[in-house]
Short mmCIF file of C-alpha atoms in Angstrom, two decimals:
data_model
loop_
_atom_site.label_atom_id
_atom_site.label_comp_id
_atom_site.label_asym_id
_atom_site.label_seq_id
_atom_site.Cartn_x
_atom_site.Cartn_y
_atom_site.Cartn_z
CA MET A 21 -22.19 -17.98 9.08
CA ALA A 22 -24.99 -15.54 8.99
CA THR A 23 -26.88 -14.20 5.43
CA SER A 24 -26.33 -10.63 4.41
CA ALA A 25 -29.71 -9.53 5.75
CA GLN A 26 -29.10 -11.24 9.20
CA LEU A 27 -25.72 -9.51 9.34
CA ARG A 28 -26.85 -6.18 8.70
CA GLU A 29 -29.58 -6.55 11.49
CA GLN A 30 -26.90 -7.60 13.66
CA ILE A 31 -24.42 -4.64 12.86
CA ALA A 32 -27.02 -2.09 12.91
CA ALA A 33 -28.17 -3.53 16.61
CA GLY A 34 -24.21 -3.00 17.91
CA ARG A 35 -23.64 -6.60 18.16
CA TRP A 36 -20.26 -6.25 15.99
CA ASP A 37 -18.76 -3.28 17.81
CA GLY A 38 -16.10 -5.32 19.33
CA PRO A 39 -14.48 -6.62 16.23
CA LEU A 40 -15.12 -2.78 14.42
CA ALA A 41 -13.82 -0.95 17.57
CA ALA A 42 -10.54 -3.45 17.30
CA LEU A 43 -9.89 -2.04 13.71
CA TYR A 44 -11.35 1.59 13.80
CA GLY A 45 -11.00 2.44 17.36
CA THR A 46 -13.73 3.30 19.92
CA ALA A 47 -14.89 6.78 18.93
CA PRO A 48 -18.63 6.82 18.87
CA GLN A 49 -18.92 8.76 15.49
CA GLU A 50 -16.32 6.34 13.76
CA LEU A 51 -18.16 3.25 14.93
CA ALA A 52 -21.23 4.91 13.54
CA ARG A 53 -19.59 5.43 10.34
CA GLN A 54 -18.21 1.68 9.99
CA ARG A 55 -21.79 0.20 10.91
CA ALA A 56 -23.38 2.44 8.26
CA ARG A 57 -20.28 1.48 5.55
CA TYR A 58 -20.52 -2.34 6.48
CA CYS A 59 -24.61 -2.50 6.15
CA ALA A 60 -24.25 -0.43 2.76
CA ALA A 61 -21.80 -3.18 1.72
CA LEU A 62 -23.84 -5.77 2.58
CA GLU A 63 -26.84 -4.31 1.04
CA GLN A 64 -24.92 -3.75 -2.13
CA PHE A 65 -23.90 -7.39 -2.44
CA GLU A 66 -27.39 -8.33 -1.78
CA LEU A 67 -28.13 -5.93 -4.94
CA TYR A 68 -25.74 -7.66 -7.62
CA PHE A 69 -25.63 -10.99 -6.19
CA GLY A 70 -28.98 -11.82 -4.78
CA PRO A 71 -30.45 -11.96 -1.12
CA GLY A 72 -30.31 -14.89 1.25
CA ARG A 73 -26.70 -15.58 0.70
CA GLN A 74 -24.41 -16.83 3.23
CA VAL A 75 -21.53 -14.29 3.61
CA GLN A 76 -18.42 -13.44 5.15
CA VAL A 77 -16.65 -9.80 5.50
CA TYR A 78 -13.16 -9.54 5.30
CA SER A 79 -10.80 -6.31 5.68
CA ALA A 80 -7.76 -5.35 4.16
CA PRO A 81 -5.94 -2.07 5.10
CA GLY A 82 -3.71 0.45 3.19
CA ARG A 83 -0.48 1.40 4.31
CA ALA A 84 1.80 4.33 4.95
CA GLU A 85 5.56 3.92 3.49
CA LEU A 86 7.69 5.01 6.28
CA GLY A 87 11.27 4.25 5.04
CA GLY A 88 12.62 2.23 2.09
CA ASN A 89 11.35 4.44 -0.79
CA HIS A 90 12.19 2.10 -4.09
CA THR A 91 14.42 -0.42 -1.82
CA ASP A 92 12.48 -3.44 -1.63
CA HIS A 93 12.64 -4.47 -5.42
CA GLN A 94 16.41 -4.25 -5.05
CA HIS A 95 16.49 -6.51 -2.46
CA GLY A 96 16.91 -4.20 0.42
CA TYR A 97 14.95 -2.85 3.63
CA GLY A 98 11.47 -1.60 3.84
CA LEU A 99 9.69 0.17 6.89
CA ALA A 100 5.87 0.53 6.46
CA ALA A 101 2.70 0.71 8.60
CA ALA A 102 -0.87 -0.45 8.28
CA VAL A 103 -3.43 2.42 8.51
CA THR A 104 -7.23 2.25 9.52
CA LEU A 105 -8.18 3.20 5.77
CA ASP A 106 -9.11 -0.07 4.36
CA LEU A 107 -10.90 -2.36 1.84
CA VAL A 108 -14.03 -4.38 3.04
CA ALA A 109 -15.14 -7.23 0.95
CA VAL A 110 -18.33 -8.92 1.11
CA ALA A 111 -17.87 -12.53 -0.30
CA ALA A 112 -19.77 -15.83 -0.70
CA ARG A 113 -18.47 -19.13 -2.41
CA ASN A 114 -20.20 -20.45 -5.53
CA THR A 115 -20.04 -23.78 -7.16
CA ASP A 116 -19.72 -22.67 -11.02
CA GLY A 117 -16.02 -21.83 -10.86
CA TYR A 118 -16.13 -18.29 -11.49
CA VAL A 119 -15.01 -15.23 -9.41
CA ARG A 120 -17.26 -12.26 -9.66
CA VAL A 121 -16.26 -8.89 -7.94
CA LYS A 122 -18.00 -5.76 -8.00
CA SER A 123 -15.97 -2.69 -6.59
CA ARG A 124 -17.80 0.56 -5.40
CA GLY A 125 -16.81 3.34 -7.81
CA PHE A 126 -16.15 1.10 -10.67
CA ASN A 127 -19.07 0.30 -13.30
CA LYS A 128 -17.33 -2.87 -14.59
CA LEU A 129 -18.16 -6.49 -12.83
CA ASP A 130 -14.90 -8.25 -13.26
CA VAL A 131 -15.95 -12.11 -14.12
CA ILE A 132 -12.82 -14.53 -14.20
CA ASP A 133 -13.21 -18.15 -15.21
CA LEU A 134 -11.00 -19.88 -12.91
CA ALA A 135 -10.44 -22.65 -15.58
CA THR A 136 -8.48 -19.90 -17.62
CA ALA A 137 -5.12 -19.83 -15.36
CA GLU A 138 -2.85 -18.07 -18.07
CA PRO A 139 -2.62 -14.25 -18.35
CA GLN A 140 -5.31 -12.82 -20.92
CA GLU A 141 -4.60 -10.62 -24.03
CA GLY A 142 -6.05 -6.92 -22.87
CA GLU A 143 -6.12 -7.91 -19.19
CA SER A 144 -3.23 -6.52 -17.74
CA THR A 145 -3.39 -3.25 -15.59
CA HIS A 146 -6.89 -4.05 -14.85
CA SER A 147 -8.35 -5.54 -11.69
CA ALA A 148 -9.24 -8.89 -13.30
CA SER A 149 -5.68 -9.95 -14.29
CA LEU A 150 -4.74 -9.76 -10.25
CA ILE A 151 -7.76 -11.57 -9.29
CA ARG A 152 -6.43 -14.34 -12.02
CA GLY A 153 -2.92 -13.87 -10.94
CA ILE A 154 -3.73 -14.67 -7.21
CA ALA A 155 -5.87 -17.48 -8.18
CA GLU A 156 -2.80 -19.04 -9.93
CA GLY A 157 -0.72 -18.23 -7.19
CA PHE A 158 -2.77 -20.23 -4.83
CA ARG A 159 -2.81 -23.26 -6.86
CA THR A 160 1.04 -23.17 -7.79
CA ALA A 161 0.95 -23.18 -3.80
CA GLY A 162 -0.79 -26.44 -3.80
CA LYS A 163 -3.93 -25.06 -2.68
CA ALA A 164 -7.53 -26.23 -3.92
CA ILE A 165 -9.79 -23.04 -4.74
CA GLY A 166 -13.03 -22.33 -6.24
CA GLY A 167 -15.28 -19.56 -7.35
CA PHE A 168 -16.64 -16.65 -5.00
CA ASP A 169 -18.90 -13.71 -5.36
CA ALA A 170 -17.64 -10.36 -3.87
CA TYR A 171 -18.63 -6.56 -3.33
CA THR A 172 -15.75 -4.45 -2.08
CA ALA A 173 -15.84 -0.85 -0.61
CA SER A 174 -12.37 0.80 -0.42
CA ASP A 175 -11.58 3.91 1.79
CA VAL A 176 -7.89 3.45 0.62
CA LEU A 177 -7.38 6.34 -2.08
CA ARG A 178 -6.84 4.89 -5.35
CA GLY A 179 -3.45 5.91 -6.82
CA SER A 180 -2.70 7.86 -4.05
CA GLY A 181 0.45 6.25 -2.50
CA LEU A 182 -1.60 4.60 0.21
CA SER A 183 -1.75 1.28 -1.81
CA SER A 184 -5.01 0.51 -2.74
CA SER A 185 -3.85 -1.92 -5.26
CA ALA A 186 -2.32 -3.85 -2.40
CA ALA A 187 -5.44 -3.90 -0.29
CA PHE A 188 -7.33 -5.18 -3.27
CA GLU A 189 -5.16 -7.89 -3.83
CA ILE A 190 -4.55 -9.13 -0.01
CA GLY A 191 -8.59 -8.65 0.18
CA MET A 192 -8.96 -11.28 -2.56
CA ALA A 193 -6.30 -13.60 -1.29
CA CYS A 194 -7.89 -13.37 1.99
CA ILE A 195 -11.39 -14.26 0.67
CA TRP A 196 -9.78 -17.42 -1.04
CA ASN A 197 -7.86 -18.30 2.16
CA GLY A 198 -10.96 -18.09 4.03
CA GLU A 199 -13.64 -19.26 1.99
CA TYR A 200 -11.53 -22.13 1.13
CA ALA A 201 -9.63 -23.05 4.42
CA CYS A 202 -6.16 -22.70 2.65
CA GLY A 203 -4.46 -21.94 5.78
CA LEU A 204 -1.55 -19.86 4.35
CA ASP A 205 0.14 -17.05 6.53
CA ALA A 206 0.34 -13.39 5.93
CA ARG A 207 3.88 -13.82 4.24
CA ALA A 208 2.78 -16.34 1.93
CA LEU A 209 -0.36 -14.45 0.92
CA ALA A 210 2.11 -11.32 0.56
CA GLY A 211 4.15 -13.29 -1.98
CA ILE A 212 1.32 -14.37 -3.82
CA CYS A 213 -0.12 -10.97 -4.54
CA GLN A 214 3.37 -9.59 -5.67
CA TYR A 215 3.41 -12.37 -8.27
CA ALA A 216 -0.25 -11.65 -9.31
CA GLU A 217 0.86 -7.56 -9.82
CA ASN A 218 4.47 -8.49 -11.29
CA THR A 219 3.39 -11.28 -13.78
CA TYR A 220 -0.34 -10.47 -14.59
CA PHE A 221 -0.95 -7.19 -13.62
CA GLY A 222 2.19 -5.75 -15.42
CA LYS A 223 3.89 -3.84 -12.76
CA PRO A 224 7.40 -4.54 -11.37
CA SER A 225 6.81 -3.87 -7.91
CA GLY A 226 8.28 -4.96 -4.54
CA GLN A 227 6.50 -6.94 -1.82
CA LEU A 228 6.68 -4.26 1.03
CA ASP A 229 2.96 -3.06 0.43
CA GLN A 230 1.32 -6.50 0.66
CA LEU A 231 3.24 -7.44 3.63
CA ALA A 232 2.23 -4.25 5.26
CA SER A 233 -1.53 -5.07 4.55
CA ALA A 234 -1.14 -8.51 5.24
CA VAL A 235 0.77 -8.34 8.59
CA GLY A 236 -0.53 -5.11 10.17
CA GLY A 237 1.19 -3.01 12.64
CA VAL A 238 4.61 -1.26 11.68
CA ILE A 239 6.74 -3.84 9.84
CA PHE A 240 10.19 -3.54 9.11
CA ALA A 241 11.32 -6.14 6.24
CA ASP A 242 14.61 -7.24 4.92
CA PHE A 243 14.25 -8.45 1.30
CA ALA A 244 17.94 -9.89 0.98
CA ASP A 245 15.83 -13.17 -0.14
CA PRO A 246 12.65 -12.08 -1.57
CA ALA A 247 11.35 -15.25 -1.78
CA ALA A 248 11.40 -15.62 2.09
CA PRO A 249 11.86 -11.91 3.22
CA GLN A 250 12.47 -11.30 7.03
CA VAL A 251 9.65 -9.41 8.79
CA GLU A 252 9.90 -7.80 12.17
CA LYS A 253 6.60 -6.35 13.54
CA ILE A 254 6.97 -3.36 15.51
CA HIS A 255 3.85 -2.43 17.34
CA ALA A 256 2.18 0.59 16.23
CA ASP A 257 1.76 2.38 19.43
CA GLY A 258 5.36 2.82 19.41
CA LEU A 259 5.45 5.15 16.46
CA LEU A 260 4.05 8.62 17.37
CA PRO A 261 4.94 10.19 20.70
CA PRO A 262 2.09 12.02 22.66
CA GLY A 263 1.28 15.12 20.81
CA MET A 264 2.30 14.16 17.07
CA THR A 265 -0.21 13.15 14.66
CA LEU A 266 0.49 11.55 11.04
CA CYS A 267 -1.13 13.22 8.19
CA VAL A 268 -1.11 12.13 4.43
CA THR A 269 -2.65 14.91 1.67
CA ASP A 270 -4.01 13.47 -1.58
CA THR A 271 -2.45 15.81 -4.33
CA ARG A 272 -5.45 14.51 -6.38
CA GLY A 273 -2.91 13.46 -9.07
CA SER A 274 -3.33 9.72 -9.45
CA HIS A 275 -0.16 7.51 -10.44
CA SER A 276 -2.54 4.74 -11.36
CA GLU A 277 -1.37 5.55 -15.03
CA LEU A 278 2.16 5.95 -14.36
CA THR A 279 3.31 2.27 -14.18
CA GLY A 280 6.16 3.22 -17.21
CA GLU A 281 7.73 5.76 -14.81
CA PHE A 282 7.85 3.39 -11.80
CA ALA A 283 9.29 0.54 -13.96
CA ALA A 284 12.16 2.94 -15.30
CA ILE A 285 13.37 3.36 -11.63
CA ARG A 286 13.86 -0.27 -11.16
CA GLN A 287 15.12 -0.93 -14.84
CA GLU A 288 17.60 1.80 -14.27
CA MET A 289 18.87 0.47 -11.04
CA GLU A 290 19.12 -2.76 -12.22
CA ALA A 291 21.19 -1.76 -15.35
CA VAL A 292 23.59 -0.42 -13.05
CA ALA A 293 23.64 -3.51 -10.80
CA ALA A 294 24.19 -5.73 -14.19
CA CYS A 295 27.18 -3.35 -14.71
CA LEU A 296 28.71 -4.77 -11.78
CA GLY A 297 27.85 -8.55 -12.14
CA GLY A 298 24.46 -8.37 -9.94
CA LYS A 299 20.96 -8.58 -10.77
CA VAL A 300 19.75 -6.04 -8.38
CA LEU A 301 21.43 -3.41 -6.24
CA GLY A 302 21.08 -5.48 -3.08
CA GLN A 303 23.64 -8.06 -4.75
CA VAL A 304 26.34 -5.09 -5.33
CA PRO A 305 28.72 -3.90 -2.80
CA GLU A 306 28.51 -0.12 -2.29
CA THR A 307 32.11 0.41 -2.40
CA ASP A 308 32.32 -1.55 -6.00
CA PHE A 309 29.46 1.01 -7.01
CA TRP A 310 31.76 4.32 -6.24
CA ALA A 311 34.92 2.41 -7.53
CA ALA A 312 33.08 2.12 -10.94
CA LEU A 313 31.30 5.40 -10.87
CA PRO A 314 32.86 6.80 -13.92
CA ARG A 315 32.42 3.99 -16.20
CA LEU A 316 28.73 3.57 -14.74
CA ARG A 317 27.78 7.23 -15.73
CA THR A 318 28.93 6.61 -19.63
CA ALA A 319 27.06 2.91 -19.49
CA CYS A 320 24.03 3.79 -17.67
CA GLY A 321 23.52 7.41 -17.44
CA ASP A 322 23.43 9.87 -14.88
CA ARG A 323 19.88 9.54 -13.66
CA ALA A 324 20.51 5.61 -13.15
CA VAL A 325 23.49 6.28 -11.37
CA LEU A 326 21.76 8.90 -8.91
CA ARG A 327 19.17 6.53 -8.44
CA ALA A 328 21.63 3.79 -7.45
CA ILE A 329 22.97 6.24 -4.96
CA HIS A 330 19.48 6.85 -4.05
CA TYR A 331 19.04 3.07 -3.28
CA TYR A 332 22.35 2.73 -1.22
CA GLU A 333 21.61 5.87 0.99
CA GLU A 334 17.97 4.77 1.48
CA ASN A 335 18.59 1.49 2.58
CA ALA A 336 21.31 2.64 5.19
CA ARG A 337 18.61 5.43 6.34
CA THR A 338 15.77 2.65 6.56
CA LEU A 339 17.98 0.48 9.11
CA ALA A 340 18.73 3.83 11.19
CA GLN A 341 15.02 4.49 11.23
CA ARG A 342 14.15 1.09 12.54
CA ARG A 343 16.38 1.54 15.39
CA ALA A 344 15.16 4.92 16.22
CA LEU A 345 11.58 3.88 16.66
CA LEU A 346 12.89 0.65 18.47
CA GLU A 347 14.52 3.12 20.59
CA LYS A 348 11.70 5.62 20.67
CA ARG A 349 13.96 8.58 19.51
CA PHE A 350 11.25 10.20 17.47
CA ALA A 351 13.36 13.29 16.89
CA ASP A 352 15.92 11.19 15.09
CA PHE A 353 13.38 9.40 13.07
CA ALA A 354 11.68 12.65 12.24
CA ALA A 355 15.43 13.82 10.81
CA LEU A 356 15.70 10.88 8.96
CA VAL A 357 12.15 11.48 7.29
CA LEU A 358 13.35 14.89 6.04
CA GLU A 359 16.50 13.28 4.59
CA SER A 360 14.47 10.41 2.69
CA GLY A 361 12.29 13.58 1.34
CA ARG A 362 15.32 15.30 -0.11
CA ALA A 363 16.69 12.19 -1.69
CA SER A 364 13.30 12.05 -3.48
CA PHE A 365 13.92 15.21 -5.51
CA ALA A 366 17.62 15.02 -5.90
CA LEU A 367 18.47 11.30 -6.41
CA CYS A 368 15.30 8.93 -7.12
CA GLN A 369 13.65 11.78 -8.86
CA ASN A 370 10.23 10.54 -8.51
CA VAL A 371 8.57 13.44 -7.16
CA TYR A 372 7.12 14.71 -10.51
CA CYS A 373 7.24 13.63 -14.09
CA ALA A 374 9.91 15.39 -16.29
CA THR A 375 7.59 15.04 -19.38
CA ASP A 376 4.70 16.88 -17.24
CA VAL A 377 6.38 19.87 -15.66
CA ARG A 378 2.97 21.87 -15.34
CA HIS A 379 1.77 19.33 -12.90
CA GLN A 380 3.88 19.08 -9.57
CA GLY A 381 1.15 18.48 -6.94
CA LEU A 382 3.69 16.67 -4.71
CA SER A 383 6.30 19.30 -4.97
CA VAL A 384 3.80 22.04 -3.97
CA ALA A 385 2.34 19.99 -1.09
CA LEU A 386 5.82 19.13 0.19
CA ALA A 387 6.84 23.22 -0.06
CA LEU A 388 3.43 24.15 1.64
CA SER A 389 4.47 21.62 4.41
CA GLN A 390 7.88 22.87 4.63
CA SER A 391 6.24 26.41 5.12
CA ILE A 392 4.00 25.43 8.06
CA LEU A 393 6.34 22.82 10.09
CA GLN A 394 9.66 24.14 9.37
CA GLY A 395 11.41 24.78 12.91
CA SER A 396 8.78 22.30 14.66
CA SER A 397 9.32 18.71 15.57
CA GLY A 398 7.28 17.45 12.33
CA ALA A 399 8.78 16.12 9.24
CA TRP A 400 7.28 15.61 5.73
CA ARG A 401 8.16 13.47 2.92
CA MET A 402 6.72 12.00 -0.34
CA GLN A 403 5.27 8.57 -0.05
CA GLY A 404 4.65 5.37 -2.24
CA GLY A 405 6.11 5.03 -5.85
CA GLY A 406 5.88 8.58 -6.39
CA PHE A 407 5.25 11.12 -9.36
CA ALA A 408 1.92 11.95 -8.32
CA GLY A 409 -0.33 10.90 -5.30
CA THR A 410 0.09 11.81 -1.48
CA ILE A 411 2.77 13.12 0.57
CA GLN A 412 2.94 12.47 4.36
CA ALA A 413 3.53 14.70 7.12
CA TYR A 414 4.19 14.24 10.69
CA VAL A 415 2.48 17.20 12.52
CA PRO A 416 2.65 18.26 16.05
CA GLU A 417 -1.14 18.87 17.28
CA THR A 418 -0.62 22.37 17.97
CA LEU A 419 -0.22 23.00 14.06
CA LEU A 420 -2.78 20.42 13.21
CA GLN A 421 -5.45 22.80 12.35
CA ARG A 422 -3.43 25.22 10.68
CA TYR A 423 -2.07 22.57 8.68
CA HIS A 424 -5.04 20.66 7.64
CA THR A 425 -6.88 23.98 6.45
CA ALA A 426 -4.05 24.99 4.46
CA MET A 427 -3.43 21.80 2.62
CA GLU A 428 -7.45 21.42 2.06
CA ARG A 429 -7.55 24.98 0.76
CA VAL A 430 -5.13 24.03 -2.12
CA PHE A 431 -5.84 20.41 -2.97
CA GLY A 432 -9.58 20.56 -2.03
CA PRO A 433 -12.07 19.33 0.79
CA GLY A 434 -11.21 15.90 2.03
CA SER A 435 -8.04 15.81 0.43
CA CYS A 436 -5.97 16.09 3.83
CA TYR A 437 -6.48 12.60 6.11
CA VAL A 438 -5.34 12.23 9.64
CA LEU A 439 -4.38 8.86 10.10
CA ARG A 440 -4.44 6.18 12.49
CA LEU A 441 -2.32 3.29 12.49
CA ARG A 442 -3.63 -0.14 12.45
CA GLU A 443 -2.41 -3.08 14.83
CA GLN A 444 -4.28 -5.77 12.83
CA GLY A 445 -3.38 -7.04 9.58
CA ALA A 446 -5.83 -8.27 6.66
CA ARG A 447 -8.38 -10.68 8.13
CA GLN A 448 -12.00 -11.89 8.21
CA VAL A 449 -14.08 -9.45 10.42
CA LEU A 450 -17.47 -10.87 10.52
#
């Protein structure tokens, strides 16, 4: 194990180009950017936690949701891919039983006393609650853990739909797993992180985001048993055909303050399920739902009914997307992407907030994408929880420059990202 200063010297000299290239590609410009980024993170660690510490560096990727919008929390299917935008964490063990985390772009230093396990008043919806919840998840799994100091630098857009929260959570879990030799696999880490987000942070999310960050590549997940989801890894190089690129555009409207809107989707779906004797829609046969439709409209309201229809259709669509990817039928996959996007508007109703109709950045981005890509082999849809954040688009390379220029003209410089997929899940890098 090297000190932070020694690692900086080694990175600058190119000695770690191999591990960096495995994560970010071999393009000289990208390697130079990552060398500078890692060196800066190490330098910032020294600034906050002192020089001479022996450290390790961890990486946890963001993810692009490919299919299964709001299906995972109903015990359905999910499809997602890890991307090269990631969180990097420089970490060192300590012996005082505290976790201290400083994150780039945030003024606050999170300080968590591990002797206090239960959720703390006023801490929910803040990063400290996630750290405390993940620690408790490790202890519940029978793992002995201790304190650490860490500095994090994330390229995953906050509140954007690329799941910066899952990257942060999995990054913290990787630190404990590595620093204290806990030996948990990617699925176990994802489960712990979902527990922290649900119980301590207060967001009723599913587990697809954490699994995608932990496992890497393209994953298809079956959440029929959410305590032990079945995960199939599809290699990332099988997603895009030659001449096709995946773009995400940040509409610069954060969804980080929209927990209530996300929670309502789950609550309304589960209200429908409860009327039919289930806890979640995955436990209710679709035929039972359609047979009870008149009664459900009265008992739950039309929006809840429409969101339940979205679940059943999106779940079947996600299974069809998996088959299309495995059989390398991208045209069929793209058609399903478009169907999913239309369902977000009409059924799930999570493209914009009905209480804030002046701000509909996702709708504008989708309309602009349609104006450019309609009639091509491309596709476009909202991704993530919705209401704000990002859209994704599959853009033929012949239209890429036009598309990129148009999106950044409307949403600002740096808003449109050309993504590369990442085969590797979260891990210790250096």
